[in-house]
Amino acid sequence: MQLKSKTLFLLDWIGALLSATILGGIFPKFEHSIGMPVNTLYFLAFFPVVFLIYDMYCYLVLKKNFGKWLTGIAVANLVYCGISVLSIYYHYENLTHWGFAYFLLEIAIIIILARIELKVASRTEI
């Protein structure tokens, strides 16, 4: 079970890196094509940066007690999804189809990952 937990931290780490890069580095240059204001994109990018650091720590340093740490990142991911939904709601009239599709896809992927993390965490020693 240890390898699976560590694999989930690595997967979350890669996803957080991808989200932070897209939201903080790529989308601000194409604000008109996405429809989400740059300041909101930077705000949303902050969370994956924090998650990336958390995942990196868990993957590289932790040797046991993966369950509580997996639960932590899963809950944080779900909170981030909620913040993303609120951002979509607030900026809905400005979002383009591409922007809306990106955020819905990101939210769906994160929810699936969080469910898996919670499932593995419940089977892992806490």
Coordinates of N, CA and C in Angstrom, one line a residue, residues 10-122:
L10 N 2.8 11.6 -6.1 CA 3.5 11.9 -7.3 C 2.5 12.4 -8.4
L11 N 1.4 11.7 -8.5 CA 0.4 12.1 -9.5 C -0.2 13.4 -9.2
D12 N -0.5 13.7 -7.9 CA -1.1 14.9 -7.5 C 0.0 16.1 -7.7
W13 N 1.2 15.8 -7.4 CA 2.3 16.7 -7.6 C 2.4 17.1 -9.1
I14 N 2.3 16.2 -10.0 CA 2.4 16.5 -11.4 C 1.2 17.3 -11.9
G15 N 0.0 16.9 -11.4 CA -1.2 17.7 -11.7 C -1.2 19.1 -11.2
A16 N -0.6 19.3 -10.0 CA -0.5 20.6 -9.4 C 0.5 21.4 -10.2
L17 N 1.6 20.8 -10.6 CA 2.5 21.5 -11.5 C 1.9 22.0 -12.8
L18 N 1.1 21.1 -13.4 CA 0.5 21.4 -14.6 C -0.6 22.5 -14.4
S19 N -1.4 22.4 -13.4 CA -2.4 23.4 -13.1 C -1.7 24.8 -12.8
A20 N -0.7 24.8 -12.0 CA 0.0 26.1 -11.7 C 0.6 26.7 -12.9
T21 N 1.1 25.9 -13.8 CA 1.7 26.4 -15.0 C 0.7 27.0 -16.0
I22 N -0.4 26.2 -16.1 CA -1.5 26.7 -17.0 C -2.1 28.0 -16.5
L23 N -2.5 27.9 -15.2 CA -3.3 29.0 -14.6 C -2.4 30.3 -14.4
G24 N -1.2 30.1 -14.0 CA -0.3 31.2 -13.7 C 0.7 31.6 -14.8
G25 N 0.9 30.7 -15.7 CA 1.9 31.1 -16.8 C 1.3 31.2 -18.2
I26 N 0.4 30.3 -18.5 CA -0.1 30.3 -19.9 C -1.4 31.1 -20.1
F27 N -2.4 30.8 -19.3 CA -3.7 31.5 -19.4 C -3.6 33.0 -19.3
P28 N -2.8 33.6 -18.4 CA -2.8 35.1 -18.3 C -2.4 35.7 -19.7
K29 N -1.6 35.0 -20.5 CA -1.3 35.6 -21.8 C -2.4 35.5 -22.8
F30 N -3.4 34.7 -22.5 CA -4.5 34.5 -23.4 C -5.8 34.8 -22.6
E31 N -5.8 35.8 -21.8 CA -7.0 36.1 -21.0 C -8.3 36.3 -21.9
H32 N -8.1 36.9 -23.0 CA -9.2 37.1 -23.9 C -9.8 35.8 -24.5
S33 N -9.0 34.8 -24.6 CA -9.4 33.5 -25.1 C -10.1 32.6 -24.0
I34 N -9.8 33.0 -22.8 CA -10.3 32.2 -21.7 C -11.5 32.9 -21.0
G35 N -11.3 34.2 -20.8 CA -12.4 34.9 -20.2 C -12.3 35.1 -18.7
M36 N -11.3 34.5 -18.1 CA -11.1 34.6 -16.6 C -10.1 35.7 -16.4
P37 N -10.4 36.7 -15.6 CA -9.4 37.8 -15.4 C -8.1 37.3 -14.8
V38 N -7.0 38.0 -15.2 CA -5.7 37.6 -14.8 C -5.5 37.5 -13.3
N39 N -6.1 38.5 -12.6 CA -5.9 38.4 -11.1 C -6.6 37.1 -10.5
T40 N -7.7 36.7 -11.1 CA -8.3 35.5 -10.6 C -7.5 34.3 -11.0
L41 N -6.9 34.3 -12.2 CA -6.1 33.2 -12.6 C -4.9 33.0 -11.7
Y42 N -4.2 34.2 -11.3 CA -3.1 34.1 -10.4 C -3.6 33.6 -9.0
F43 N -4.7 34.1 -8.6 CA -5.3 33.6 -7.3 C -5.5 32.1 -7.3
L44 N -6.1 31.6 -8.4 CA -6.3 30.2 -8.5 C -5.0 29.4 -8.7
A45 N -4.0 30.0 -9.3 CA -2.7 29.3 -9.5 C -2.0 29.2 -8.1
F46 N -2.3 30.0 -7.2 CA -1.6 30.0 -5.9 C -1.8 28.6 -5.2
F47 N -3.1 28.1 -5.3 CA -3.4 26.8 -4.6 C -2.6 25.6 -5.1
P48 N -2.5 25.4 -6.5 CA -1.7 24.3 -6.9 C -0.2 24.5 -6.6
V49 N 0.3 25.7 -6.4 CA 1.7 25.9 -6.0 C 1.8 25.3 -4.6
V50 N 0.9 25.7 -3.7 CA 0.9 25.2 -2.3 C 0.8 23.6 -2.3
F51 N -0.1 23.1 -3.1 CA -0.3 21.7 -3.2 C 1.0 21.0 -3.7
L52 N 1.6 21.6 -4.7 CA 2.8 21.0 -5.2 C 3.9 20.9 -4.1
I53 N 4.1 21.9 -3.3 CA 5.0 21.8 -2.2 C 4.6 20.7 -1.2
Y54 N 3.4 20.6 -0.9 CA 2.8 19.6 0.0 C 3.1 18.2 -0.5
D55 N 2.7 18.0 -1.8 CA 2.9 16.7 -2.4 C 4.4 16.3 -2.5
M56 N 5.2 17.3 -2.8 CA 6.7 17.1 -2.9 C 7.2 16.6 -1.6
Y57 N 6.8 17.3 -0.5 CA 7.2 16.9 0.8 C 6.8 15.5 1.1
C58 N 5.5 15.2 0.9 CA 4.9 13.9 1.2 C 5.6 12.8 0.4
Y59 N 5.9 13.0 -0.9 CA 6.5 12.0 -1.7 C 8.0 11.8 -1.4
L60 N 8.7 12.8 -1.1 CA 10.1 12.7 -0.8 C 10.5 12.4 0.6
V61 N 9.7 12.8 1.6 CA 10.1 12.8 3.0 C 9.3 11.7 3.8
L62 N 8.1 11.6 3.6 CA 7.3 10.7 4.4 C 7.7 9.2 4.2
K63 N 7.7 8.5 5.3 CA 8.0 7.1 5.3 C 6.8 6.3 5.8
K64 N 5.9 6.9 6.6 CA 4.7 6.2 7.1 C 3.6 7.2 7.4
N65 N 2.5 6.7 7.9 CA 1.3 7.6 8.2 C 0.8 8.3 6.9
F66 N 0.8 7.6 5.8 CA 0.3 8.2 4.6 C -1.1 8.6 4.6
G67 N -1.9 7.9 5.3 CA -3.4 8.1 5.3 C -3.8 9.5 5.7
K68 N -3.3 10.0 6.8 CA -3.7 11.4 7.2 C -3.2 12.4 6.2
W69 N -2.1 12.2 5.6 CA -1.6 13.2 4.6 C -2.3 13.1 3.3
L70 N -2.7 11.9 2.9 CA -3.6 11.7 1.7 C -4.9 12.4 1.9
T71 N -5.5 12.2 3.1 CA -6.7 12.8 3.4 C -6.6 14.4 3.3
G72 N -5.5 14.9 3.8 CA -5.2 16.3 3.8 C -5.2 16.9 2.4
I73 N -4.5 16.2 1.5 CA -4.4 16.7 0.1 C -5.8 16.5 -0.6
A74 N -6.5 15.5 -0.3 CA -7.8 15.2 -0.9 C -8.8 16.3 -0.5
V75 N -8.8 16.7 0.8 CA -9.7 17.7 1.2 C -9.3 19.1 0.6
A76 N -8.0 19.3 0.6 CA -7.5 20.6 0.0 C -7.9 20.7 -1.5
N77 N -7.8 19.6 -2.2 CA -8.2 19.5 -3.6 C -9.7 19.8 -3.8
L78 N -10.5 19.3 -2.9 CA -11.9 19.5 -3.0 C -12.3 20.9 -2.6
V79 N -11.6 21.5 -1.7 CA -11.8 22.9 -1.4 C -11.4 23.8 -2.6
Y80 N -10.3 23.5 -3.2 CA -9.9 24.2 -4.4 C -11.0 24.1 -5.5
C81 N -11.6 22.9 -5.6 CA -12.7 22.7 -6.6 C -13.8 23.7 -6.3
G82 N -14.1 23.8 -5.0 CA -15.2 24.7 -4.6 C -14.9 26.2 -5.0
I83 N -13.6 26.5 -4.7 CA -13.2 27.9 -5.1 C -13.2 28.1 -6.6
S84 N -12.9 27.1 -7.3 CA -12.9 27.2 -8.8 C -14.4 27.3 -9.3
V85 N -15.3 26.6 -8.7 CA -16.7 26.7 -9.0 C -17.2 28.1 -8.7
L86 N -16.8 28.7 -7.6 CA -17.2 30.0 -7.2 C -16.7 31.0 -8.2
S87 N -15.4 30.8 -8.7 CA -14.8 31.7 -9.7 C -15.5 31.6 -11.0
I88 N -15.9 30.4 -11.4 CA -16.7 30.2 -12.6 C -18.0 30.9 -12.5
Y89 N -18.7 30.8 -11.4 CA -20.0 31.4 -11.2 C -19.8 32.9 -11.2
Y90 N -18.8 33.5 -10.6 CA -18.7 34.9 -10.5 C -18.3 35.5 -11.9
H91 N -17.5 34.8 -12.7 CA -17.1 35.3 -14.0 C -17.8 34.6 -15.2
Y92 N -18.9 34.0 -14.9 CA -19.6 33.2 -15.9 C -19.8 33.9 -17.2
E93 N -20.3 35.2 -17.1 CA -20.6 35.9 -18.3 C -19.4 36.3 -19.2
N94 N -18.3 36.3 -18.6 CA -17.0 36.6 -19.3 C -16.3 35.4 -19.9
L95 N -16.6 34.2 -19.3 CA -15.9 33.0 -19.7 C -16.2 32.6 -21.1
T96 N -15.2 32.2 -21.8 CA -15.4 31.7 -23.2 C -15.7 30.2 -23.0
H97 N -16.1 29.6 -24.1 CA -16.4 28.1 -24.1 C -15.1 27.4 -23.8
W98 N -13.9 27.8 -24.2 CA -12.7 27.2 -23.9 C -12.4 27.3 -22.4
G99 N -12.6 28.5 -21.9 CA -12.3 28.7 -20.4 C -13.2 27.8 -19.6
F100 N -14.5 27.8 -19.9 CA -15.5 27.0 -19.2 C -15.1 25.5 -19.3
A101 N -14.8 25.1 -20.5 CA -14.4 23.7 -20.7 C -13.2 23.3 -19.9
Y102 N -12.2 24.2 -19.9 CA -11.0 23.9 -19.1 C -11.3 23.7 -17.6
F103 N -12.0 24.6 -17.1 CA -12.3 24.6 -15.6 C -13.2 23.4 -15.3
L104 N -14.1 23.1 -16.1 CA -15.0 21.9 -15.8 C -14.1 20.6 -15.9
L105 N -13.2 20.5 -16.9 CA -12.4 19.3 -17.0 C -11.4 19.2 -15.8
E106 N -10.8 20.4 -15.4 CA -9.9 20.4 -14.3 C -10.6 19.9 -13.0
I107 N -11.8 20.5 -12.8 CA -12.6 20.1 -11.6 C -12.9 18.6 -11.6
A108 N -13.4 18.1 -12.7 CA -13.7 16.7 -12.8 C -12.5 15.8 -12.5
I109 N -11.4 16.1 -13.1 CA -10.2 15.3 -12.8 C -9.8 15.4 -11.4
I110 N -9.8 16.6 -10.8 CA -9.4 16.7 -9.4 C -10.4 15.9 -8.5
I111 N -11.7 16.0 -8.7 CA -12.6 15.3 -7.9 C -12.4 13.8 -8.0
I112 N -12.1 13.3 -9.2 CA -11.8 11.8 -9.3 C -10.5 11.5 -8.5
L113 N -9.5 12.3 -8.6 CA -8.3 12.0 -7.9 C -8.5 12.1 -6.4
A114 N -9.3 13.1 -5.9 CA -9.5 13.2 -4.5 C -10.3 12.0 -4.0
R115 N -11.3 11.5 -4.8 CA -12.0 10.3 -4.3 C -11.1 9.1 -4.2
I116 N -10.2 9.0 -5.1 CA -9.2 7.9 -5.1 C -8.3 8.1 -3.8
E117 N -7.8 9.3 -3.6 CA -7.0 9.6 -2.5 C -7.7 9.2 -1.1
L118 N -9.0 9.6 -1.0 CA -9.7 9.3 0.2 C -9.9 7.8 0.4
K119 N -10.1 7.1 -0.7 CA -10.3 5.7 -0.7 C -9.1 5.0 -0.2
V120 N -7.9 5.4 -0.8 CA -6.6 4.8 -0.4 C -6.3 5.2 1.1
A121 N -6.6 6.4 1.4 CA -6.3 6.9 2.8 C -7.1 6.1 3.8
S122 N -8.3 5.7 3.5 CA -9.1 5.0 4.4 C -8.6 3.6 4.7

